[in-house]
Structures are given as structure tokens and as C-alpha cells.
Short mmCIF file of C-alpha atoms in Angstrom, two decimals:
data_model
loop_
_atom_site.label_atom_id
_atom_site.label_comp_id
_atom_site.label_asym_id
_atom_site.label_seq_id
_atom_site.Cartn_x
_atom_site.Cartn_y
_atom_site.Cartn_z
CA MET L 1 0.00 0.00 0.00
CA ARG L 2 1.46 3.33 -1.08
CA PRO L 3 1.35 6.31 1.26
CA ARG L 4 -1.04 9.05 0.25
CA LYS L 5 0.37 12.23 -1.17
CA ARG L 6 -0.37 15.27 0.90
CA ALA L 7 -2.30 17.98 -0.91
CA THR L 8 -0.36 21.21 -1.27
CA GLY L 9 -3.28 23.32 -2.43
CA LYS L 10 -1.37 24.51 -5.50
CA SER L 11 -3.80 22.90 -7.92
CA ARG L 12 -6.86 24.48 -6.34
CA LYS L 13 -8.58 27.26 -8.23
CA PRO L 14 -9.10 30.51 -6.35
CA SER L 15 -12.55 30.96 -4.92
CA CYS L 16 -14.78 33.78 -6.01
CA GLY L 17 -15.41 35.06 -2.52
CA GLY L 18 -13.84 35.11 0.90
CA ILE L 19 -10.75 37.10 1.80
CA SER L 20 -8.58 38.56 -0.96
CA ARG L 21 -4.81 39.01 -0.88
CA ASP L 22 -5.14 42.53 0.47
CA GLY L 23 -7.18 41.25 3.44
CA LYS L 24 -10.49 42.77 2.38
CA ASP L 25 -13.69 40.82 1.92
CA GLY L 26 -14.58 39.82 -1.61
CA PRO L 27 -12.67 38.86 -4.72
CA GLY L 28 -9.09 40.04 -4.98
CA PRO L 29 -7.16 41.06 -8.08
CA THR L 30 -6.60 37.43 -9.08
CA GLN L 31 -10.08 36.27 -8.17
CA PRO L 32 -12.71 37.01 -10.84
CA LYS L 33 -16.12 38.16 -9.73
CA ARG L 34 -18.65 35.63 -11.03
CA ARG L 35 -22.30 36.00 -10.26
CA PRO L 36 -25.43 34.83 -12.04
CA LYS L 37 -27.19 37.57 -13.99
CA SER L 38 -29.81 37.63 -11.28
CA ALA L 39 -29.82 35.75 -8.00
CA ALA L 40 -33.63 35.58 -7.90
CA PRO L 41 -34.05 33.07 -10.79
CA ALA L 42 -31.24 30.90 -9.40
CA ALA L 43 -32.86 30.90 -5.96
CA ARG L 44 -36.26 30.06 -7.46
CA ILE L 45 -34.79 27.14 -9.40
CA LEU L 46 -32.88 25.84 -6.38
CA GLU L 47 -35.99 26.09 -4.24
CA TYR L 48 -37.97 24.18 -6.88
CA VAL L 49 -35.38 21.39 -7.04
CA ILE L 50 -35.34 21.06 -3.24
CA VAL L 51 -39.15 21.02 -2.95
CA HIS L 52 -39.36 18.55 -5.86
CA GLU L 53 -36.90 16.14 -4.23
CA MET L 54 -38.54 16.49 -0.81
CA ALA L 55 -41.90 15.68 -2.39
CA HIS L 56 -40.37 12.42 -3.64
CA VAL L 57 -39.88 11.40 0.00
CA VAL L 58 -43.67 11.37 0.31
CA VAL L 59 -44.60 10.31 -3.25
CA PRO L 60 -41.89 8.43 -5.19
CA THR L 61 -43.51 8.87 -8.63
CA HIS L 62 -44.65 11.88 -10.67
CA SER L 63 -48.30 10.96 -10.13
CA ARG L 64 -51.27 13.27 -9.65
CA LYS L 65 -50.69 13.05 -5.88
CA PHE L 66 -47.11 14.27 -6.42
CA ILE L 67 -48.32 17.20 -8.56
CA ASP L 68 -50.93 18.11 -5.93
CA LEU L 69 -48.21 18.07 -3.26
CA LEU L 70 -46.04 20.44 -5.31
CA ASP L 71 -49.04 22.71 -5.92
CA ALA L 72 -49.76 22.83 -2.20
CA HIS L 73 -46.20 23.61 -1.08
CA TYR L 74 -44.73 25.54 -4.02
CA PRO L 75 -47.48 27.03 -6.23
CA PHE L 76 -45.01 28.54 -8.73
CA TRP L 77 -43.16 25.28 -9.39
CA ARG L 78 -44.22 25.19 -13.05
CA GLU L 79 -42.55 28.54 -13.77
CA ALA L 80 -39.40 27.47 -11.92
CA ARG L 81 -39.32 24.17 -13.83
CA ARG L 82 -39.68 26.07 -17.11
CA GLU L 83 -36.74 28.33 -16.15
CA LEU L 84 -34.66 25.27 -15.25
CA ASN L 85 -35.50 23.50 -18.51
CA ASP L 86 -34.65 26.63 -20.52
CA LEU L 87 -31.09 26.70 -19.14
CA PRO L 88 -28.33 25.34 -21.40
CA LEU L 89 -26.95 21.95 -20.42
CA SER L 90 -23.39 23.22 -20.61
CA SER L 91 -21.73 26.60 -20.23
CA ALA L 92 -19.39 25.76 -23.13
CA SER L 93 -20.39 27.39 -26.40
#
């Protein structure tokens, strides 16, 4: 059995938040600022995915009972699903 190599952290990409080199909060000169165009659609989609998966704990299939459960707990799930389905599968163009 070979000993594990210890990670040096050199291969890690810089994060987009946290503390910059100058000690201030936020991205530093080497850390690009990357944010979605609007946080609201991303939050709506994330909320939809979470509610959808939690509904599967109660109803494992996409039956009428499942749809009724989504309607009861997240009335705008259809719009959020549409936004999710409209997103590209990859960020590569």
C-alpha cells in the first residue's frame, strides 16, 4: 500500500469570494467576480429542485398526488421548472 500524497493546495482554483490578498472581503485582483445575472431566478430554481426532491420522499412517482403536493407547497413550481428547462446543459459554447 502506497502512502497518500499530501495535498499542497497549488492545484486548487481561487474561490470567487472570501478574503482577498489585500485582506479585504470579496474577490481580490486574481479572483474574478462571477455571479449569475440575477440571484432571484437561481434561488427560485434551487428552491424548486429542493421542494421537488422532498416531495419524492412522500410520493416516489410523478403521479397526480405528487403534482398536488407540489401545488400545495410551491405554487409557482411550473414557472421554476420552465426556467430550469430553458437553461443550457453546458456553459461551453
